[in-house]
PDB file of N, CA and C in Angstrom:
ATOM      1  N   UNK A 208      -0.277  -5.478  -5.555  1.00  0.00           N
ATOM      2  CA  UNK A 208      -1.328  -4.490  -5.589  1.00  0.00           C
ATOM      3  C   UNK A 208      -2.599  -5.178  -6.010  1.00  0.00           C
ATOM      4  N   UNK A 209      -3.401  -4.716  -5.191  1.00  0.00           N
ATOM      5  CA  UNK A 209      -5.217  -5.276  -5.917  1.00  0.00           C
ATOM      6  C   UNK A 209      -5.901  -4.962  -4.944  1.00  0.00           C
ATOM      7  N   UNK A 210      -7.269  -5.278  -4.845  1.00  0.00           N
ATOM      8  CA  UNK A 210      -8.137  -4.284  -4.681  1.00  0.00           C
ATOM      9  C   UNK A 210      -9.108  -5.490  -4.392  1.00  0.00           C
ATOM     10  N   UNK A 211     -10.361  -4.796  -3.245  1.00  0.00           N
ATOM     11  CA  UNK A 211     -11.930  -5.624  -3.289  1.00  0.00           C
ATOM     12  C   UNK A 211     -12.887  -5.808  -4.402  1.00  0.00           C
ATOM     13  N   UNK A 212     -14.499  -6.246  -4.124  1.00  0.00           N
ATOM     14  CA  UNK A 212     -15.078  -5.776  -4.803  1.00  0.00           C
ATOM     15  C   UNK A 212     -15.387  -4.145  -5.009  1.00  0.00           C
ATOM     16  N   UNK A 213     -15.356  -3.647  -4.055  1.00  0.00           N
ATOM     17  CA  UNK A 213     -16.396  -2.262  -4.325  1.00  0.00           C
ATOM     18  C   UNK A 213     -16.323  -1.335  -5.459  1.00  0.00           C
ATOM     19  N   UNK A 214     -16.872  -0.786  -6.013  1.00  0.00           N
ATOM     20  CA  UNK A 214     -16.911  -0.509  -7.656  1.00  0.00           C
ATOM     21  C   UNK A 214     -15.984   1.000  -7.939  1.00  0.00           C
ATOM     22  N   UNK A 215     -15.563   1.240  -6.768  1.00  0.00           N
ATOM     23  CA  UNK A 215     -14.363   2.209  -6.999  1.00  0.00           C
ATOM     24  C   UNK A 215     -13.031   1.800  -7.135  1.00  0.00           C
ATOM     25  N   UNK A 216     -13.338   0.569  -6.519  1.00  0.00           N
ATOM     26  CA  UNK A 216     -11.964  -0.358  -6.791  1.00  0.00           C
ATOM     27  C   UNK A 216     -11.013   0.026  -7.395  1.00  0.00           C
ATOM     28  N   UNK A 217     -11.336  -0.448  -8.705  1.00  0.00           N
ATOM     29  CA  UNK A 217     -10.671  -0.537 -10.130  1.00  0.00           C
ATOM     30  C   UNK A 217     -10.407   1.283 -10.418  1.00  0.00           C
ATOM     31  N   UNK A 218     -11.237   1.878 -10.485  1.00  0.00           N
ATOM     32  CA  UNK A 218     -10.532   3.634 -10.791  1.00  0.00           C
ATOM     33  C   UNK A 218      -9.317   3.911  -9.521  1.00  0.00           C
ATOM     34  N   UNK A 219      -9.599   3.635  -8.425  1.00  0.00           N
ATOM     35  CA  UNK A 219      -8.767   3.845  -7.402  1.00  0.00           C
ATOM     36  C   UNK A 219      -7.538   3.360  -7.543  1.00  0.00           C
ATOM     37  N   UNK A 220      -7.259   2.035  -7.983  1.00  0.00           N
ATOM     38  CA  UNK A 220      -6.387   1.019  -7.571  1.00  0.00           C
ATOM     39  C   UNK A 220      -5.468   1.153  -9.273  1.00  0.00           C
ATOM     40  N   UNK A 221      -6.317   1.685 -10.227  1.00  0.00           N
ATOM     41  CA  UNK A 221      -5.153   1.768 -11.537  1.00  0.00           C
ATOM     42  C   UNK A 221      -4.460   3.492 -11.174  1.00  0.00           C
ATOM     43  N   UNK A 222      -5.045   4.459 -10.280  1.00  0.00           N
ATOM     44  CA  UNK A 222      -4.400   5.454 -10.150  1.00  0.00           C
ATOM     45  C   UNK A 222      -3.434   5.364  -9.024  1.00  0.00           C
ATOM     46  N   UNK A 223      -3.479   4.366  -7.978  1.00  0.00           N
ATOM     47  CA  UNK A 223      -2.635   4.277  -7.150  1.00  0.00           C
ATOM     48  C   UNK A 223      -1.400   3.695  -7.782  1.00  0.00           C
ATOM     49  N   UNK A 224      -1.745   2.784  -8.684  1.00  0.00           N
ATOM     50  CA  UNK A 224      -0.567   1.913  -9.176  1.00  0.00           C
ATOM     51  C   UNK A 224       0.202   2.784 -10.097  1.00  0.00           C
ATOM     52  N   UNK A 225      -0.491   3.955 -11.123  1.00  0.00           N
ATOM     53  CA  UNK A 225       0.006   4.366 -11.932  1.00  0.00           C
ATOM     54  C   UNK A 225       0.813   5.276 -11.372  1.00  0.00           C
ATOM     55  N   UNK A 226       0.591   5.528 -10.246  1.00  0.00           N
ATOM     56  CA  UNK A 226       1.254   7.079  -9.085  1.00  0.00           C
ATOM     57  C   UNK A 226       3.136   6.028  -8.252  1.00  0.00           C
ATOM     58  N   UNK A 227       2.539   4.737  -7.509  1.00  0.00           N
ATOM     59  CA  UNK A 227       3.702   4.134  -7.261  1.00  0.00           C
ATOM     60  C   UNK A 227       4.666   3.806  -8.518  1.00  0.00           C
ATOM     61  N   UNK A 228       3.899   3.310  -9.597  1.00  0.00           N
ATOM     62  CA  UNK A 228       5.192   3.242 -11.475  1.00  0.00           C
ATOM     63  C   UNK A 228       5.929   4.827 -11.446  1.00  0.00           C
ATOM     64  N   UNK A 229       5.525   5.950 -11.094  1.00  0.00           N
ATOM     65  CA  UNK A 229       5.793   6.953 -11.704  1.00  0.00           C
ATOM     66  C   UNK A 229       7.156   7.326 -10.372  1.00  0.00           C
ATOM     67  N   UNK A 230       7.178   6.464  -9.229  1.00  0.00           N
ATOM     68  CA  UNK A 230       8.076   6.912  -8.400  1.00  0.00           C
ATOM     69  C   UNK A 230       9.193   5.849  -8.775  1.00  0.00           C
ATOM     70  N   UNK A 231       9.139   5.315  -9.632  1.00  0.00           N
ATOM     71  CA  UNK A 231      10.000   4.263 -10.575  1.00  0.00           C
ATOM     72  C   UNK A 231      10.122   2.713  -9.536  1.00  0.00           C
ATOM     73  N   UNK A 232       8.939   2.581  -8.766  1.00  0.00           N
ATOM     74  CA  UNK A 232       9.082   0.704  -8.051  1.00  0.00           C
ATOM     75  C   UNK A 232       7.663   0.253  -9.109  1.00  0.00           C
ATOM     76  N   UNK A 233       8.283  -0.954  -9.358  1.00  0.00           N
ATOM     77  CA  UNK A 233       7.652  -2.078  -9.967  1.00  0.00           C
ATOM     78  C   UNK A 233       6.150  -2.201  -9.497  1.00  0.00           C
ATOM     79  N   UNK A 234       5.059  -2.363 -10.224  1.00  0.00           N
ATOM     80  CA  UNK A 234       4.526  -3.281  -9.585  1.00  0.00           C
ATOM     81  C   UNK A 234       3.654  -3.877 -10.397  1.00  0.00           C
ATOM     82  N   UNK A 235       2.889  -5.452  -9.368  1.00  0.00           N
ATOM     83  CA  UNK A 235       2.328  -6.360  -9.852  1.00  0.00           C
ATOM     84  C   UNK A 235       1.283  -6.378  -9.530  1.00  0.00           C
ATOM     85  N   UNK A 236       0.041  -6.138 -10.604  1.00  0.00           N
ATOM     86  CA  UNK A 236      -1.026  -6.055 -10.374  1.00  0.00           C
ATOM     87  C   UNK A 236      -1.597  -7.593 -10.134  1.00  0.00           C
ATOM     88  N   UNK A 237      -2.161  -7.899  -9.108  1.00  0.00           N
ATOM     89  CA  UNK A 237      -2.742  -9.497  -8.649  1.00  0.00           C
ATOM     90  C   UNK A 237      -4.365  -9.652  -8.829  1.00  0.00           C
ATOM     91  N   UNK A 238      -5.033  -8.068  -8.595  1.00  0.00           N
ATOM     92  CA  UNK A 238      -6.569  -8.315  -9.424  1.00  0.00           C
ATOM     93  C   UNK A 238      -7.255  -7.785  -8.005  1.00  0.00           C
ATOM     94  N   UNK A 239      -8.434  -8.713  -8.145  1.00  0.00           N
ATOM     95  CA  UNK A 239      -9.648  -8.718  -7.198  1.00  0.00           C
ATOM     96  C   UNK A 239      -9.610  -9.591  -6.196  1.00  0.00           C
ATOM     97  N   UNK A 240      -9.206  -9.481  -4.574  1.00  0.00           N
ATOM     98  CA  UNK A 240      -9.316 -10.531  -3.540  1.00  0.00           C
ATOM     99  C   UNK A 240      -9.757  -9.774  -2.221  1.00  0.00           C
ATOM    100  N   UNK A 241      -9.730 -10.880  -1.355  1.00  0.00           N
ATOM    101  CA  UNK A 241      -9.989 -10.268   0.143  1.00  0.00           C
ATOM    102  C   UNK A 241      -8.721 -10.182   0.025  1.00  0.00           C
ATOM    103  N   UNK A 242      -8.831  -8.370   1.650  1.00  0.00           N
ATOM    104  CA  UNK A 242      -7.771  -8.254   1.822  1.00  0.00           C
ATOM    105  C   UNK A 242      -6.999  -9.058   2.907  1.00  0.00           C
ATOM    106  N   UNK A 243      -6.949 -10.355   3.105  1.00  0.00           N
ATOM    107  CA  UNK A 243      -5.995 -11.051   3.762  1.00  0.00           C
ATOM    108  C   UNK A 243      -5.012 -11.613   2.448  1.00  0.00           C
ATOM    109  N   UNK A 244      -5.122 -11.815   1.354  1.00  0.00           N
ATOM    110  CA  UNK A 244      -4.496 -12.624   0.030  1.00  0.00           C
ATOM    111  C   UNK A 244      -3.455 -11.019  -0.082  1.00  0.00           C
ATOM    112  N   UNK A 245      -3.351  -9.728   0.227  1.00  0.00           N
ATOM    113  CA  UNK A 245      -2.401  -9.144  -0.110  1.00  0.00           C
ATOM    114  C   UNK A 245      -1.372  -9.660   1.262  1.00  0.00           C
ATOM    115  N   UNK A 246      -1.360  -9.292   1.876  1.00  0.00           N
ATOM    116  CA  UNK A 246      -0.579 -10.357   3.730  1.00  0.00           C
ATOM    117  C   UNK A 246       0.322 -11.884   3.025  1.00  0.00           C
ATOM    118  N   UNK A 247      -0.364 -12.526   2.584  1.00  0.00           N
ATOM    119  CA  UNK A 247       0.022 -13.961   1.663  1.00  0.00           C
ATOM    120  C   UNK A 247       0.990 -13.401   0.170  1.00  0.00           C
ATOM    121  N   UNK A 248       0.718 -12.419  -0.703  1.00  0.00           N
ATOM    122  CA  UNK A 248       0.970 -12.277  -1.631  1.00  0.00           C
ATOM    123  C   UNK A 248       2.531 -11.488  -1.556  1.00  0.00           C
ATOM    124  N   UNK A 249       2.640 -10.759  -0.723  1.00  0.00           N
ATOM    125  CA  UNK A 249       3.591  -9.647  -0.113  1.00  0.00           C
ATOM    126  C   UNK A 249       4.743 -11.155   0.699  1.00  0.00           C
ATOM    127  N   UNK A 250       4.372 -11.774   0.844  1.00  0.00           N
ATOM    128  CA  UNK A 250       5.514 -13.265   1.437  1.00  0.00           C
ATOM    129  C   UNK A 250       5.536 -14.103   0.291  1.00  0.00           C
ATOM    130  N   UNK A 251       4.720 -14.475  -0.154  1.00  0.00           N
ATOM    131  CA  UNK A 251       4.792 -15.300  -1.635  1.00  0.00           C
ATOM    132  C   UNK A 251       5.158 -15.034  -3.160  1.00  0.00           C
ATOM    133  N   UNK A 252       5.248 -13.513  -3.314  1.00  0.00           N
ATOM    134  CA  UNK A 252       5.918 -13.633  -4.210  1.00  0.00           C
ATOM    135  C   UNK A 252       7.235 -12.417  -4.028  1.00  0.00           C
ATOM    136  N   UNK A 253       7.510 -12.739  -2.939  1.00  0.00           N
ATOM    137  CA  UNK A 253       9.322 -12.035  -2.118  1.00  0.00           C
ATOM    138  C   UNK A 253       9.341 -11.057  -2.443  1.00  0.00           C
ATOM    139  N   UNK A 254       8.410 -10.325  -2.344  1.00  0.00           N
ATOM    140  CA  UNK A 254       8.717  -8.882  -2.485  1.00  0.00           C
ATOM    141  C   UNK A 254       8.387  -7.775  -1.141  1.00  0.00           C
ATOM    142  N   UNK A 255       8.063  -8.579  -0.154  1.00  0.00           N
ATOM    143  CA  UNK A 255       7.699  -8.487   1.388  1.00  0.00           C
ATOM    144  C   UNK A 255       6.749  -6.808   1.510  1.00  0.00           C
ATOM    145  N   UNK A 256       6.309  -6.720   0.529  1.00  0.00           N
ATOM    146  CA  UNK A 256       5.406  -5.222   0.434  1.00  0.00           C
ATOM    147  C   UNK A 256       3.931  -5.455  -0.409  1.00  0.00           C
ATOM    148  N   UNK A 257       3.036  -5.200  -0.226  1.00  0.00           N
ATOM    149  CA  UNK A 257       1.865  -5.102  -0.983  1.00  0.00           C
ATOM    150  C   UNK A 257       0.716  -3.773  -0.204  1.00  0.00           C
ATOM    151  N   UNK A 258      -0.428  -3.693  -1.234  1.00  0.00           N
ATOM    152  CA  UNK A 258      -0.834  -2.783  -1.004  1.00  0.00           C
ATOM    153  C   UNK A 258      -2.721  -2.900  -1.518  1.00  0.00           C
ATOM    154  N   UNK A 259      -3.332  -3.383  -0.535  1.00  0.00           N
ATOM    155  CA  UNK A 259      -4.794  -3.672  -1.044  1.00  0.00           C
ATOM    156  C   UNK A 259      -5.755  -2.199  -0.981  1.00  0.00           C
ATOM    157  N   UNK A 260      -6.763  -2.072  -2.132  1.00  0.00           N
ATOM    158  CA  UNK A 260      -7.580  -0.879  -2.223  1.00  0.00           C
ATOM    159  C   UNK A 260      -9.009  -1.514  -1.497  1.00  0.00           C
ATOM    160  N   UNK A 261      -9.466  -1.317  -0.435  1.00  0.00           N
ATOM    161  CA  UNK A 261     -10.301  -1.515   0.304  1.00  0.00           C
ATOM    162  C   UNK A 261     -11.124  -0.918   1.063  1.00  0.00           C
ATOM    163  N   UNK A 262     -12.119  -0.785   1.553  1.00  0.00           N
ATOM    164  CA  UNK A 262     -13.397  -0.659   2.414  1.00  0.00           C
ATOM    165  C   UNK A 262     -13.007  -0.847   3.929  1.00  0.00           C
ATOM    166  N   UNK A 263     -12.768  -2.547   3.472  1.00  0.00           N
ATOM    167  CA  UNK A 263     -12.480  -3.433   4.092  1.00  0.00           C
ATOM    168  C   UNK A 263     -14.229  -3.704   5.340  1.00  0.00           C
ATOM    169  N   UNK A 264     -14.363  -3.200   6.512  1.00  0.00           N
ATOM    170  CA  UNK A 264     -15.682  -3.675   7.572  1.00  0.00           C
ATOM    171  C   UNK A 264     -16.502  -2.111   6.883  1.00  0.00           C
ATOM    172  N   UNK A 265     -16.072  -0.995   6.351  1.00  0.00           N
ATOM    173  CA  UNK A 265     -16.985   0.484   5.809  1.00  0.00           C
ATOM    174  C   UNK A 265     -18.015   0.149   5.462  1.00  0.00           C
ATOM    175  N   UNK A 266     -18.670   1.043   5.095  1.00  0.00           N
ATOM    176  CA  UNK A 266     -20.100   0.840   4.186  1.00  0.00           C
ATOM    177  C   UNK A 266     -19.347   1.141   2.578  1.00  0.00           C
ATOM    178  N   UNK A 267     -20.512   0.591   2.026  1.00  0.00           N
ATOM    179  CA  UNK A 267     -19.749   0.548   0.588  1.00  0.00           C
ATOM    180  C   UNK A 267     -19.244   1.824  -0.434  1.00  0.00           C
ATOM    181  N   UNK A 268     -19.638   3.323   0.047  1.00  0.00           N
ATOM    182  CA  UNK A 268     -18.937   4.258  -0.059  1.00  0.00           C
ATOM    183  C   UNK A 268     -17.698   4.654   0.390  1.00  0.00           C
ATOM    184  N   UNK A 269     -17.337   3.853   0.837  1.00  0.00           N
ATOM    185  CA  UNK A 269     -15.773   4.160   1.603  1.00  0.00           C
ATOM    186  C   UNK A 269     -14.781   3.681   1.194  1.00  0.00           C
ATOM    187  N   UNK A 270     -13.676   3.964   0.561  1.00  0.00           N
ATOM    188  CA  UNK A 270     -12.673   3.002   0.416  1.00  0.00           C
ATOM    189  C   UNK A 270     -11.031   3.261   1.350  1.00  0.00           C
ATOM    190  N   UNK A 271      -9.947   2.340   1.043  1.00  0.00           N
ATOM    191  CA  UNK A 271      -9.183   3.187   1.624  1.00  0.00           C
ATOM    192  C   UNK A 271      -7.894   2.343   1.474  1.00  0.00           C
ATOM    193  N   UNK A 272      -6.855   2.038   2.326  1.00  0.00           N
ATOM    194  CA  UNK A 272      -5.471   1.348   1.754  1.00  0.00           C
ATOM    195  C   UNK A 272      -5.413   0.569   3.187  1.00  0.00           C
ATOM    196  N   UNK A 273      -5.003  -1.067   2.710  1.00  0.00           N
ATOM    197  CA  UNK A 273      -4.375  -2.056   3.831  1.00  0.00           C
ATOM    198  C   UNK A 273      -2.841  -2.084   3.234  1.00  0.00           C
ATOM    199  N   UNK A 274      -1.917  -1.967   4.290  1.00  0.00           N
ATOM    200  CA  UNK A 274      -0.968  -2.034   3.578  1.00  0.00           C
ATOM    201  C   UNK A 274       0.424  -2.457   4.431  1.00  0.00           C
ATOM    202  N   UNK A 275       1.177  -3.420   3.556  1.00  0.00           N
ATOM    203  CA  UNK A 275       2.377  -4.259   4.051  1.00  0.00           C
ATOM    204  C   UNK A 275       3.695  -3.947   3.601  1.00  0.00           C
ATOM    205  N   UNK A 276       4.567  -3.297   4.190  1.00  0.00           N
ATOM    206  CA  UNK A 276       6.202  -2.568   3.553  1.00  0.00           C
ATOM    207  C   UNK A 276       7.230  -3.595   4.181  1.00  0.00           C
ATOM    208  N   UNK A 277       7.698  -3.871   3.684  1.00  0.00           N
ATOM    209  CA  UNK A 277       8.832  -4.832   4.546  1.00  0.00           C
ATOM    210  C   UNK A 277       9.136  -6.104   5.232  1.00  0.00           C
ATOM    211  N   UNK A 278       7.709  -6.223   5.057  1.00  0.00           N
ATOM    212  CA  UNK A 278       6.740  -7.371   5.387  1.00  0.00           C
ATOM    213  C   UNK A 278       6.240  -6.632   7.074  1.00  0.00           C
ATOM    214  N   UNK A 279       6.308  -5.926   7.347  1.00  0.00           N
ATOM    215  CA  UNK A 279       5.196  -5.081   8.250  1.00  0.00           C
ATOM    216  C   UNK A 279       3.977  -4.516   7.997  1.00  0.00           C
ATOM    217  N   UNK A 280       2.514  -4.936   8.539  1.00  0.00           N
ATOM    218  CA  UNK A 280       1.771  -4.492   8.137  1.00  0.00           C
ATOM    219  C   UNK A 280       1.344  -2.991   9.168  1.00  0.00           C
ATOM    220  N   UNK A 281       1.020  -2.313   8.166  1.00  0.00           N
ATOM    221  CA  UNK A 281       0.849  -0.982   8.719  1.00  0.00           C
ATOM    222  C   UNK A 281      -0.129  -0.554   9.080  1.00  0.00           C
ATOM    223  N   UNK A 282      -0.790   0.045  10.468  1.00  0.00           N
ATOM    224  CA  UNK A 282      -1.602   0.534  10.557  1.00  0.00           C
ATOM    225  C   UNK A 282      -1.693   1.271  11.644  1.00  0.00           C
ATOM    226  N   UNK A 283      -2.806   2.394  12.018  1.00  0.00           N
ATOM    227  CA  UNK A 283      -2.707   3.400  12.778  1.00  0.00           C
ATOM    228  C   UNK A 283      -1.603   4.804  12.311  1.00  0.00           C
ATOM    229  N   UNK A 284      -0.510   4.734  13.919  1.00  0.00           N
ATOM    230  CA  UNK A 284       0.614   5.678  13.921  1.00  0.00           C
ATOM    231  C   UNK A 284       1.466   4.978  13.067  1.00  0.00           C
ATOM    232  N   UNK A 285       1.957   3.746  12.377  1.00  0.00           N
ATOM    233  CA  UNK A 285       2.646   3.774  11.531  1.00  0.00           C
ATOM    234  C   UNK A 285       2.256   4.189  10.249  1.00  0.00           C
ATOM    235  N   UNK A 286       0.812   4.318  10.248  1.00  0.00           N
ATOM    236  CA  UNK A 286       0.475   4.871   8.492  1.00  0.00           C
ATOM    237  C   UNK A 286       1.418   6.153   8.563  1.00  0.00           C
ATOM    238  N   UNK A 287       0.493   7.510   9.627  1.00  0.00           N
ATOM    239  CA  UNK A 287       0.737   8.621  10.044  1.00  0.00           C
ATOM    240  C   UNK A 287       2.270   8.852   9.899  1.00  0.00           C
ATOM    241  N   UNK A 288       3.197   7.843  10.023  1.00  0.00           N
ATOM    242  CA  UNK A 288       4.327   8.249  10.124  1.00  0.00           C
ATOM    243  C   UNK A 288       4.623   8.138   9.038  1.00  0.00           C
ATOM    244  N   UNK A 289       4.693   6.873   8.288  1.00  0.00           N
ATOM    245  CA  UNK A 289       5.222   6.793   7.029  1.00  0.00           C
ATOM    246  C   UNK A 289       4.348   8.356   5.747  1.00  0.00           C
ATOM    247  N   UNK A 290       3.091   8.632   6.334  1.00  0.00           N
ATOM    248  CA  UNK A 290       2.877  10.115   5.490  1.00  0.00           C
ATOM    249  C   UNK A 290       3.765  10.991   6.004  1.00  0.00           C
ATOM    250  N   UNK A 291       4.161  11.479   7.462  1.00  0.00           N
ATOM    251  CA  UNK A 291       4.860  12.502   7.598  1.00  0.00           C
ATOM    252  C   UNK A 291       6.666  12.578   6.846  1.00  0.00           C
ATOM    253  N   UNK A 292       6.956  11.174   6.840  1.00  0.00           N
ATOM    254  CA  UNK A 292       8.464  10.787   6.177  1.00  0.00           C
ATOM    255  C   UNK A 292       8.689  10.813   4.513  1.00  0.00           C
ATOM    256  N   UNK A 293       7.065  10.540   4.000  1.00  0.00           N
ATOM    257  CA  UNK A 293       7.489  11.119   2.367  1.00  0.00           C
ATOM    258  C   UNK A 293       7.133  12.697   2.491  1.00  0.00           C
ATOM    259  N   UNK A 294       6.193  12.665   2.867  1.00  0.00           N
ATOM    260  CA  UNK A 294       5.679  14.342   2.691  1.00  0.00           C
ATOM    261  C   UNK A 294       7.392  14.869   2.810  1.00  0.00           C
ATOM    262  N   UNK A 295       8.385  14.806   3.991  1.00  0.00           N
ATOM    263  CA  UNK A 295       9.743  15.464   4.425  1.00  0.00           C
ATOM    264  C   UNK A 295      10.677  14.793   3.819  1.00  0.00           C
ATOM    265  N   UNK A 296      10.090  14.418   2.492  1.00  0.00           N
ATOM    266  CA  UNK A 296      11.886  13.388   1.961  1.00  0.00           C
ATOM    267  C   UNK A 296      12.461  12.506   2.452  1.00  0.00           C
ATOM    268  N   UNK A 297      11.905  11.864   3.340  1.00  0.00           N
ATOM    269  CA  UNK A 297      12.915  10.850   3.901  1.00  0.00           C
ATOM    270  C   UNK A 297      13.029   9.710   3.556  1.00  0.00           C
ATOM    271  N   UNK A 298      12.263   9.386   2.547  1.00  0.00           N
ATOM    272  CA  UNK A 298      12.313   8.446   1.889  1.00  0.00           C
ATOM    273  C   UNK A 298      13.088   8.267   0.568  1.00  0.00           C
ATOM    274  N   UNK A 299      13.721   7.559  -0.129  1.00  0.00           N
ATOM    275  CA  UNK A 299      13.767   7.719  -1.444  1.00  0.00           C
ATOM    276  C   UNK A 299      14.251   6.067  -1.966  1.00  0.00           C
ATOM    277  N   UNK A 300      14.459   5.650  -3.326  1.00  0.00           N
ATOM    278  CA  UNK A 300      14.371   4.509  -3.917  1.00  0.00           C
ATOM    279  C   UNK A 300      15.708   3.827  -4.120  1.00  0.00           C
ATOM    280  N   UNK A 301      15.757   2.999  -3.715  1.00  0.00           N
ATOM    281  CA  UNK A 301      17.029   1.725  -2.988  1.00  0.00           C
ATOM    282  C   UNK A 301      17.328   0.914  -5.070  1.00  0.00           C
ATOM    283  N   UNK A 302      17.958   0.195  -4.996  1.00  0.00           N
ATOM    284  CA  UNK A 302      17.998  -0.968  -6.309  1.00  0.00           C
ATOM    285  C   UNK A 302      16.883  -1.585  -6.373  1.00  0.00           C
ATOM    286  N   UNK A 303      16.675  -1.547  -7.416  1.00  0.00           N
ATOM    287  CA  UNK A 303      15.593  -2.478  -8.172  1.00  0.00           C
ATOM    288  C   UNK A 303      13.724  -1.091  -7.658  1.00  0.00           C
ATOM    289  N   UNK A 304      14.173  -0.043  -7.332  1.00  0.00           N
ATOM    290  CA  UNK A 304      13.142   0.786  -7.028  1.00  0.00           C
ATOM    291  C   UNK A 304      12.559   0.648  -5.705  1.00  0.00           C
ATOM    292  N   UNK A 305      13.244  -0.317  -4.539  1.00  0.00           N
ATOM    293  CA  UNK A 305      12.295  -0.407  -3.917  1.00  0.00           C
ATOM    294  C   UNK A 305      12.396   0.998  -3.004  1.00  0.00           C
ATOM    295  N   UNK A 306      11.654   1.138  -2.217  1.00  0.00           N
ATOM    296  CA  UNK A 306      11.487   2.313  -1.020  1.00  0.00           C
ATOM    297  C   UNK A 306      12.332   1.911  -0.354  1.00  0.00           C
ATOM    298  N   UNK A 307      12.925   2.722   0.450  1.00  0.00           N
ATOM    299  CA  UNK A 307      14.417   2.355   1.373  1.00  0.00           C
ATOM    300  C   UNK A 307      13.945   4.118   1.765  1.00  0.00           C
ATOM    301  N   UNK A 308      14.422   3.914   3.796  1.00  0.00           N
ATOM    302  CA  UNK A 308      14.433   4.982   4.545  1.00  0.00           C
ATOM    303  C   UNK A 308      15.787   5.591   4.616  1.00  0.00           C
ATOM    304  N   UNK A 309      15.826   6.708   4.550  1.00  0.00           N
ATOM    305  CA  UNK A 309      17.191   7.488   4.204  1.00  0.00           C
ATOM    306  C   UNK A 309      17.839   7.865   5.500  1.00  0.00           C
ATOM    307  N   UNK A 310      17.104   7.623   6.764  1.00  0.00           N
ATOM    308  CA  UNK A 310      17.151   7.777   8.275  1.00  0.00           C
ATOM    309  C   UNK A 310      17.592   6.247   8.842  1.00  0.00           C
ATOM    310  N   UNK A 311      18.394   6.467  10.069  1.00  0.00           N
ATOM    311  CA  UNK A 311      18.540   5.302  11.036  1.00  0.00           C
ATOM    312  C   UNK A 311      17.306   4.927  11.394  1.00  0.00           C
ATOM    313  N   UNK A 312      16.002   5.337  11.524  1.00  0.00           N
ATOM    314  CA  UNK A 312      14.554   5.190  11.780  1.00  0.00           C
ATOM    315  C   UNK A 312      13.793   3.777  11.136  1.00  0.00           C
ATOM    316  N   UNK A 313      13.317   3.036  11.280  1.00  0.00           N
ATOM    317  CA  UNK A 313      12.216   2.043  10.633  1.00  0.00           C
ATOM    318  C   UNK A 313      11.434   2.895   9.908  1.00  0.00           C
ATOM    319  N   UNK A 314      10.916   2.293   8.382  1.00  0.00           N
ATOM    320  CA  UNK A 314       9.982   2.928   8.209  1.00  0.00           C
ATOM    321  C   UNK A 314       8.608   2.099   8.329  1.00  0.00           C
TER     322      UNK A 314
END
């Protein structure tokens, strides 16, 4: 988990983290980087998931989530899906907390 510069960063990125602790998975806060170092960080330290608080190309009012599960990075219709699969339960927490799909489905 970590986050850009933009100055919402840090409020954003300690409530996201404090919201994923509370679904009982771990996590490791890594700080302030571009979001290509979460892509590297999510393979380097084997946990094949990360989750950057970003803008990313926005104007600096904007923020929003880059994000890697499985070592898949997600974007578009896989965000969309993975919201429609917690919103309906289909998700729930494997050993050691991680997210694990409760469906024959990818998540």
């Amino acid at each position: 988990m970590g986050r850009d510069g933009r100055v919402s960063g840090p409020e954003l990125a300690q409530a996201l983290m404090e919201g994923i602790r509370a679904s009982g998975v771990d996590v490791a806060e890594i700080g302030m980087f571009a979001t290509p170092v979460a892509y590297f960080a999510a393979h380097e330290l084997g946990c094949g998931s990360a989750v950057a608080v970003t803008g990313s190309h926005n104007p600096p009012e904007y923020n929003g989530l880059k994000m890697v599960l499985a070592g898949t990075t997600l974007a578009g219709e896989e965000v969309q899906r993975l919201r429609k699969r917690i919103e309906s339960g289909q998700l729930a927490r494997g050993a050691g907390g991680t997210v694990v799909s409760t469906s024959a489905k990818p998540i």
